[in-house]
Coordinates of C-alpha atoms in Angstrom, one line a residue:
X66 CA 0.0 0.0 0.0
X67 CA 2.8 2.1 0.9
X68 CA 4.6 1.9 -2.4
X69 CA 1.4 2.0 -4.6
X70 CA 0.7 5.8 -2.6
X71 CA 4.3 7.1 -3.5
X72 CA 4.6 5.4 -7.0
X73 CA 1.3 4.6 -8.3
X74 CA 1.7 1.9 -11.7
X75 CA 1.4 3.7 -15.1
X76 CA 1.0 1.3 -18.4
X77 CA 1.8 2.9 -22.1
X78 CA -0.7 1.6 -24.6
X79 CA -0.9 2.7 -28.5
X80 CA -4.1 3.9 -29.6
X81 CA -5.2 0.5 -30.2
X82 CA -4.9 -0.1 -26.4
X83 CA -2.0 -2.6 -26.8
X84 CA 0.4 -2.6 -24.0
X85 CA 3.4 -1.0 -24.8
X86 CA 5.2 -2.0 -21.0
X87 CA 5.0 -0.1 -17.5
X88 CA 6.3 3.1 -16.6
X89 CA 6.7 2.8 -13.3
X90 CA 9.1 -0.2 -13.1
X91 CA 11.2 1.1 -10.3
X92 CA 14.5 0.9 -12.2
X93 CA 16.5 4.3 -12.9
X94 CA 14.1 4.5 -16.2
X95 CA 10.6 4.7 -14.2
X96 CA 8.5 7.6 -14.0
X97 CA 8.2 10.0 -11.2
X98 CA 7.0 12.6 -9.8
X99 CA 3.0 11.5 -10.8
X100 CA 0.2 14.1 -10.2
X101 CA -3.4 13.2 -10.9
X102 CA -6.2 16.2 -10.8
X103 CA -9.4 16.3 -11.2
X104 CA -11.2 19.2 -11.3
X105 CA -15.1 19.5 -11.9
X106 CA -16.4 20.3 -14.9
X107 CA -13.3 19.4 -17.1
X108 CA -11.2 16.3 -18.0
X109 CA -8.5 14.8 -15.5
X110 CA -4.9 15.1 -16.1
X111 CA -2.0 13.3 -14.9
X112 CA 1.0 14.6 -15.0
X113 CA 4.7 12.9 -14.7
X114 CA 8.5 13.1 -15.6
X115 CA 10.3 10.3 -16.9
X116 CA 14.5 9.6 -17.7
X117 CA 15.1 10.1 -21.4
X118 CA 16.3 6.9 -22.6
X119 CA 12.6 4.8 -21.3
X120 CA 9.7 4.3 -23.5
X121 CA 8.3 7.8 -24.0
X122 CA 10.0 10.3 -26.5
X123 CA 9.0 12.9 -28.7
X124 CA 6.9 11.1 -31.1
X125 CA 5.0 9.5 -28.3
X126 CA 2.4 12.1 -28.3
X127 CA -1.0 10.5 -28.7
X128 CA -0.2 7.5 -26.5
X129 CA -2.1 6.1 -23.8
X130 CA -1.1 6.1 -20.7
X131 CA -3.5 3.5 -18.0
X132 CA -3.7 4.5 -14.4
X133 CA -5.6 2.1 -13.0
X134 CA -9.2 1.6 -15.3
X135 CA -8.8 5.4 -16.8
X136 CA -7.2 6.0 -19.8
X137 CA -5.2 9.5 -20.4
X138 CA -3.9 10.7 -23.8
X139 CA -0.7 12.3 -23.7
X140 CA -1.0 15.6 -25.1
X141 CA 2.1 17.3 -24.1
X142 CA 5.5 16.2 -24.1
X143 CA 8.9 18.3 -22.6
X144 CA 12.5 17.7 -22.9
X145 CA 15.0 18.8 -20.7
X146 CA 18.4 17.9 -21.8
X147 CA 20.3 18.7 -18.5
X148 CA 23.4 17.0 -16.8
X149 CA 19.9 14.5 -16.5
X150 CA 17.8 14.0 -19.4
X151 CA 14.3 14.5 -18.5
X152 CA 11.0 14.1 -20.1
X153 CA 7.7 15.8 -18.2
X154 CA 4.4 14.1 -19.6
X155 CA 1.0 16.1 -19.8
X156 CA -2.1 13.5 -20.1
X157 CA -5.4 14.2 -20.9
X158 CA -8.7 12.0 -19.6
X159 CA -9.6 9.6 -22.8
X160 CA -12.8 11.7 -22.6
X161 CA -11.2 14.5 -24.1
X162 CA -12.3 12.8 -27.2
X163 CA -15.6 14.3 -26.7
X164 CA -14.0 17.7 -27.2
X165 CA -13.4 17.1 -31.2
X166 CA -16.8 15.8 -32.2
X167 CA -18.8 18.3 -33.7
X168 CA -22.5 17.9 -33.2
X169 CA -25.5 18.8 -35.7
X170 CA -27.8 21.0 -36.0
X171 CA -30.7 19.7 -34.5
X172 CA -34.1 21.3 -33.3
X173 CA -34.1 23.4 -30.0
X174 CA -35.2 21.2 -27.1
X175 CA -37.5 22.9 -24.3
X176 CA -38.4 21.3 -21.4
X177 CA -36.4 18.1 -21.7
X178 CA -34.5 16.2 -19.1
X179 CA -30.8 15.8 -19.3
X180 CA -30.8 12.1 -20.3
X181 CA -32.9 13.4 -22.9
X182 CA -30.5 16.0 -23.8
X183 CA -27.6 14.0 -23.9
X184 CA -29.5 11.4 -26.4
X185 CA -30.1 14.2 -28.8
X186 CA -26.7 15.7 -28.9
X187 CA -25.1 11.9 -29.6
X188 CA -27.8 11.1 -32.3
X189 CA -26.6 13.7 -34.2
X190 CA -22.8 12.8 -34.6
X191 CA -21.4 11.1 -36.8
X192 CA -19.9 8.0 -34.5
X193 CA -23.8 7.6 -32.8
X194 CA -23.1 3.9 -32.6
X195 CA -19.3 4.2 -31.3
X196 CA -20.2 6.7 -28.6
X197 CA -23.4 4.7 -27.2
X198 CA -21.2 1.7 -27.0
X199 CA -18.1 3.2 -24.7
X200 CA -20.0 6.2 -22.5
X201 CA -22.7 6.1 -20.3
X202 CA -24.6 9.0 -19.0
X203 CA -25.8 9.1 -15.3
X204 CA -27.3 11.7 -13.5
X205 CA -29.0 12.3 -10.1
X206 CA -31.5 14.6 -11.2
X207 CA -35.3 14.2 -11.8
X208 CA -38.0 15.5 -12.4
X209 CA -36.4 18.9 -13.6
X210 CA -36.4 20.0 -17.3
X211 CA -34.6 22.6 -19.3
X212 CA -33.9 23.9 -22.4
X213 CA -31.3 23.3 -25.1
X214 CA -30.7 25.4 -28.1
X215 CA -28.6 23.8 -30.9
X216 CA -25.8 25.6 -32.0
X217 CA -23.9 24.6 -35.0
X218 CA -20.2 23.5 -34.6
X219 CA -20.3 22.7 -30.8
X220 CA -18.3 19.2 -29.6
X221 CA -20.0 17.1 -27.5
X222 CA -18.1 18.3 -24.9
X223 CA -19.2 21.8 -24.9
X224 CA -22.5 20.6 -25.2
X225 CA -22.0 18.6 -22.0
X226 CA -20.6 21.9 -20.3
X227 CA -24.0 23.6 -21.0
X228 CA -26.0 20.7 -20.3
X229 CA -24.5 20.9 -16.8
X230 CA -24.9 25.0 -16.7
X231 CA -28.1 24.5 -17.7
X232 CA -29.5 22.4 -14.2
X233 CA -26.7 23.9 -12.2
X234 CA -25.0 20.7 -11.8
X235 CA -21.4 19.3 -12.2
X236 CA -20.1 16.9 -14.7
X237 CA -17.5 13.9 -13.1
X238 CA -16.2 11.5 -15.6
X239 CA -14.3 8.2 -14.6
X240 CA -13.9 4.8 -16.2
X241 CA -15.3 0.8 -15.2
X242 CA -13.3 -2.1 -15.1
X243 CA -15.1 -3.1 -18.3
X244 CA -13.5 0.1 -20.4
X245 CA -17.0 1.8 -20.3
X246 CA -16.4 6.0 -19.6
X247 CA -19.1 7.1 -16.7
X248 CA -20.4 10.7 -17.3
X249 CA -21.7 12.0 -14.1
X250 CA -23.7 15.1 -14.0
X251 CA -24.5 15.8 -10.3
X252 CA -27.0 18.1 -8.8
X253 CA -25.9 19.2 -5.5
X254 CA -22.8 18.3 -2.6
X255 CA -20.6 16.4 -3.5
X256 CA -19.1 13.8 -1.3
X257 CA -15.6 13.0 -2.1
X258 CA -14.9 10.1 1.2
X259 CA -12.2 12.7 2.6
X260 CA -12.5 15.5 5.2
X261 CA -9.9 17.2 7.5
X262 CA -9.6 16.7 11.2
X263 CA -9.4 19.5 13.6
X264 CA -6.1 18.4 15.7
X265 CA -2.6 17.4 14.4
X266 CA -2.8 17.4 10.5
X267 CA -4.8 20.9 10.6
X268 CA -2.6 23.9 10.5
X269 CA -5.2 26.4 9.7
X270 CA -8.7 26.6 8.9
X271 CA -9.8 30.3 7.0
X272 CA -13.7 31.1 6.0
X273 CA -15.4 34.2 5.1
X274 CA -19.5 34.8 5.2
X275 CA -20.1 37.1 2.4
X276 CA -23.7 38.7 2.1
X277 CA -22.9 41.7 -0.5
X278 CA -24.4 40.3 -3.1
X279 CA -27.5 38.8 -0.9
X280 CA -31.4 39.4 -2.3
X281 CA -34.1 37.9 -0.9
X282 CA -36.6 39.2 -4.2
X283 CA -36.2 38.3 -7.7
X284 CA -37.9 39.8 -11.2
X285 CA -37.1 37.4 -13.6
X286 CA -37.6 38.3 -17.7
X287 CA -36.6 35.6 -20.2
X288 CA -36.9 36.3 -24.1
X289 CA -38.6 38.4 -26.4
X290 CA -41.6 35.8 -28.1
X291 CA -43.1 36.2 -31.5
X292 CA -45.6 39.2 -30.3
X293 CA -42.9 41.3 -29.7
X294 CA -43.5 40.8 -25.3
X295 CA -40.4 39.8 -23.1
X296 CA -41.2 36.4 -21.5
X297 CA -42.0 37.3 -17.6
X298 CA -43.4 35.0 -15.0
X299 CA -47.0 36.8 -14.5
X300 CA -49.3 34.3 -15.7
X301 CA -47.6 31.2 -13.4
X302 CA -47.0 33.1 -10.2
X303 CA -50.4 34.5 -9.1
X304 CA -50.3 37.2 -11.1
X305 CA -47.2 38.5 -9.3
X306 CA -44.1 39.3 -12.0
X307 CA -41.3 38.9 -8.5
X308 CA -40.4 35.6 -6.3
X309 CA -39.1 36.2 -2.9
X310 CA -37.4 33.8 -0.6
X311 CA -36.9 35.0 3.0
X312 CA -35.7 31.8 4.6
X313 CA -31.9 32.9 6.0
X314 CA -33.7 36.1 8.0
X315 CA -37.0 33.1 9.2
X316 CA -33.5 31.1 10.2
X317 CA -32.3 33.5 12.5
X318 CA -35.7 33.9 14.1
X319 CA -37.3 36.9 12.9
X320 CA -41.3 37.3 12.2
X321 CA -42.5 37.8 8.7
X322 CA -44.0 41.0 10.0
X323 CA -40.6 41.7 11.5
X324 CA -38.7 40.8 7.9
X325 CA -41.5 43.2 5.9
X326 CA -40.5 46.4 7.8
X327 CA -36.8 46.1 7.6
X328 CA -35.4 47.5 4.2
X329 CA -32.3 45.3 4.9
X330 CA -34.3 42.0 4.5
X331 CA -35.5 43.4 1.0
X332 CA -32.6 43.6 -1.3
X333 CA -34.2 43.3 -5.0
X334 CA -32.0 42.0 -7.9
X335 CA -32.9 41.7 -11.6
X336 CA -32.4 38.2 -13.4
X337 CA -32.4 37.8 -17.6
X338 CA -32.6 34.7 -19.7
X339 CA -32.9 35.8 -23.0
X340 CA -32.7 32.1 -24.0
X341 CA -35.7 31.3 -22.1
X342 CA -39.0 31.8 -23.7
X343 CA -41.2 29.5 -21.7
X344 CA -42.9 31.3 -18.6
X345 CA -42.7 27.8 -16.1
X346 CA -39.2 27.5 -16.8
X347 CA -37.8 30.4 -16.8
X348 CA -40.3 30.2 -12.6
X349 CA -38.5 27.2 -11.9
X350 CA -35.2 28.8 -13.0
X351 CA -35.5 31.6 -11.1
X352 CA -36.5 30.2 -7.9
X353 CA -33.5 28.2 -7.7
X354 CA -30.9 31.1 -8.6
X355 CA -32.7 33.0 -6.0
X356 CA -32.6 30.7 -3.2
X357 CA -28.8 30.5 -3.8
X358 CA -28.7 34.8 -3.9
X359 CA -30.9 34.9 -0.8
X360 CA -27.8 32.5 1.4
X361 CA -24.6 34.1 2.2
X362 CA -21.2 32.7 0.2
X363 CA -18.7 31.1 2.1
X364 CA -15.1 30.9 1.1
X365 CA -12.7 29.2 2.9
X366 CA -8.9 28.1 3.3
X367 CA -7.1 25.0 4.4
X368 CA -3.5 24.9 5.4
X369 CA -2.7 20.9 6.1
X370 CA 0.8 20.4 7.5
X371 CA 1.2 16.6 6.2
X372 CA -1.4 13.7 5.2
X373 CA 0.2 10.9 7.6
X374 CA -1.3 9.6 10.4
X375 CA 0.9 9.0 13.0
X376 CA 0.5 5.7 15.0
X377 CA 3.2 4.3 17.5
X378 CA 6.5 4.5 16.2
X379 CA 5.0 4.9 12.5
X380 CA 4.3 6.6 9.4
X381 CA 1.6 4.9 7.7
X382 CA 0.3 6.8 4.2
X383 CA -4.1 6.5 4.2
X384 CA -5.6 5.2 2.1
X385 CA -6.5 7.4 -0.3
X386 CA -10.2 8.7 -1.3
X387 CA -11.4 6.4 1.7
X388 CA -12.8 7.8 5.5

């Protein structure tokens, strides 16, 4: 466990997925220094350098590179011919694949679900068949619909990136055992199976409350329809064209009465869609843009002075993405 942590094994496959042999054979050839990120909302990375002289060179762009059921193609390749030849590796998540598959024109969708959406923009590629066949698209969200306008000369990917934008959501991508790519669009927290202990590991702990930007009453206008009339919410909110969510100033125990009278829990804000030209969605959009307006944002810092966990005489690395 200890040596998978610090040296985690990397396999080179062609672009036919044949193994090429191992990176990380722990001779003076093996690569080091491996980084993996993953950030939401775009591909994973992994990172490395390797000795010149191993399997990677400059014509090994393209490449695969395995870490354990995730595939990364490497995009980038640097050579540093020092007093010792070295070779740092920039890998891209096998998804990135997505990013250079134009889509279609298609119809604009309103008030479709994502699975829906993401059927649409496959169906009109020109690999359908090949993309149904290695990705699968999961979500957590239901009973919630949107809109998607085509627009010509947009990848997958970037329809995937509005997709999420659209329900407010976050896209994770990882890979089975069987090859198959997950997409994962998430609709709210997410839990990653780490957290930070207050006590030995926990240097410092910074977070700000910030309520400048903090409304509690929303007038939402979409588009402009065919008579000319910009899309408001009138006709689907009780004849009222403004939502209002007072629920931080109920949590901190003031009366309704008490909430009317003060000018401070009243803070109005402006919202505009002028994609949206249905009057129930661009309601539904707006309540939920408002109820994260009407909470303050919280920023915050974490200093960690080490990841080991210290028990007898011993340094044990954790296990990593487990509690």
């Amino acid at each position: 466990l200890k040596a998978e942590f610090r040296k985690p094994k990397l396999t080179l496959y062609n672009t036919n997925y044949v193994a090429l042999g191992v990176l990380t054979n722990r001779t003076h050839l093996s690569a080091h220094n491996i980084v993996l990120t993953k950030t939401v909302n775009d591909t994973p990375s992994i990172t490395f350098d390797i000795p010149m002289g191993g399997l990677i060179d400059g014509s090994s762009t393209e490449l695969l590179v395995k870490y354990k059921h995730d595939y990364f193609v490497i995009k980038e390749i640097s050579m540093s011919d020092g007093d010792t030849g070295i070779i740092s590796v920039v890998a891209e998540h096998i998804v990135c694949e997505l990013k250079g598959i134009i889509v279609g024109y298609f119809d604009d969708l309103i008030g479709e679900t994502p699975q829906s959406m993401w059927d649409t923009v496959v169906e009109n590629t020109s690999m359908v068949g090949t993309i149904k066949n290695k990705y699968i698209f999961e979500t957590n969200i239901v009973d919630t619909y949107r809109h998607l306008v085509s627009d010509e000369e947009k990848s997958i990917f970037e329809y995937l990136l509005t997709i999420a934008e659209r329900f407010d959501s976050c896209l994770l991508f990882s890979t089975d055992a069987d090859g198959k790519i997950h997409i994962n669009l998430h609709h709210g927290d997410i839990d990653r199976n780490k957290y930070v202990r207050k006590g030995r590991d926990l240097k410092q702990l910074d977070l700000t409350f910030n309520t400048e930007s903090l409304f509690t009453k929303m007038t939402p206008f979409g588009g402009t329809d065919e008579d000319g009339v910009e899309v408001n919410i009138i006709d689907v909110n009780d004849g009222k064209s403004y939502i209002t969510n007072y629920d931080s100033y109920l949590s901190k125990g003031m009366t309704q009465a008490q909430i009317n009278s003060s000018p401070l829990c009243n803070q109005e804000c402006v919202f505009r869609d002028e994609e949206i030209l249905d009057a129930e969605e661009l309601l539904r959009i707006a309540e939920e843009e408002l109820k994260r307006l009407s909470e303050p944002v919280v920023d915050g810092n974490v200093s960690i002075i080490d990841l080991n966990v210290f028990e007898g005489s011993l340094y044990l690395s954790p296990i990593l993405c487990e509690k």
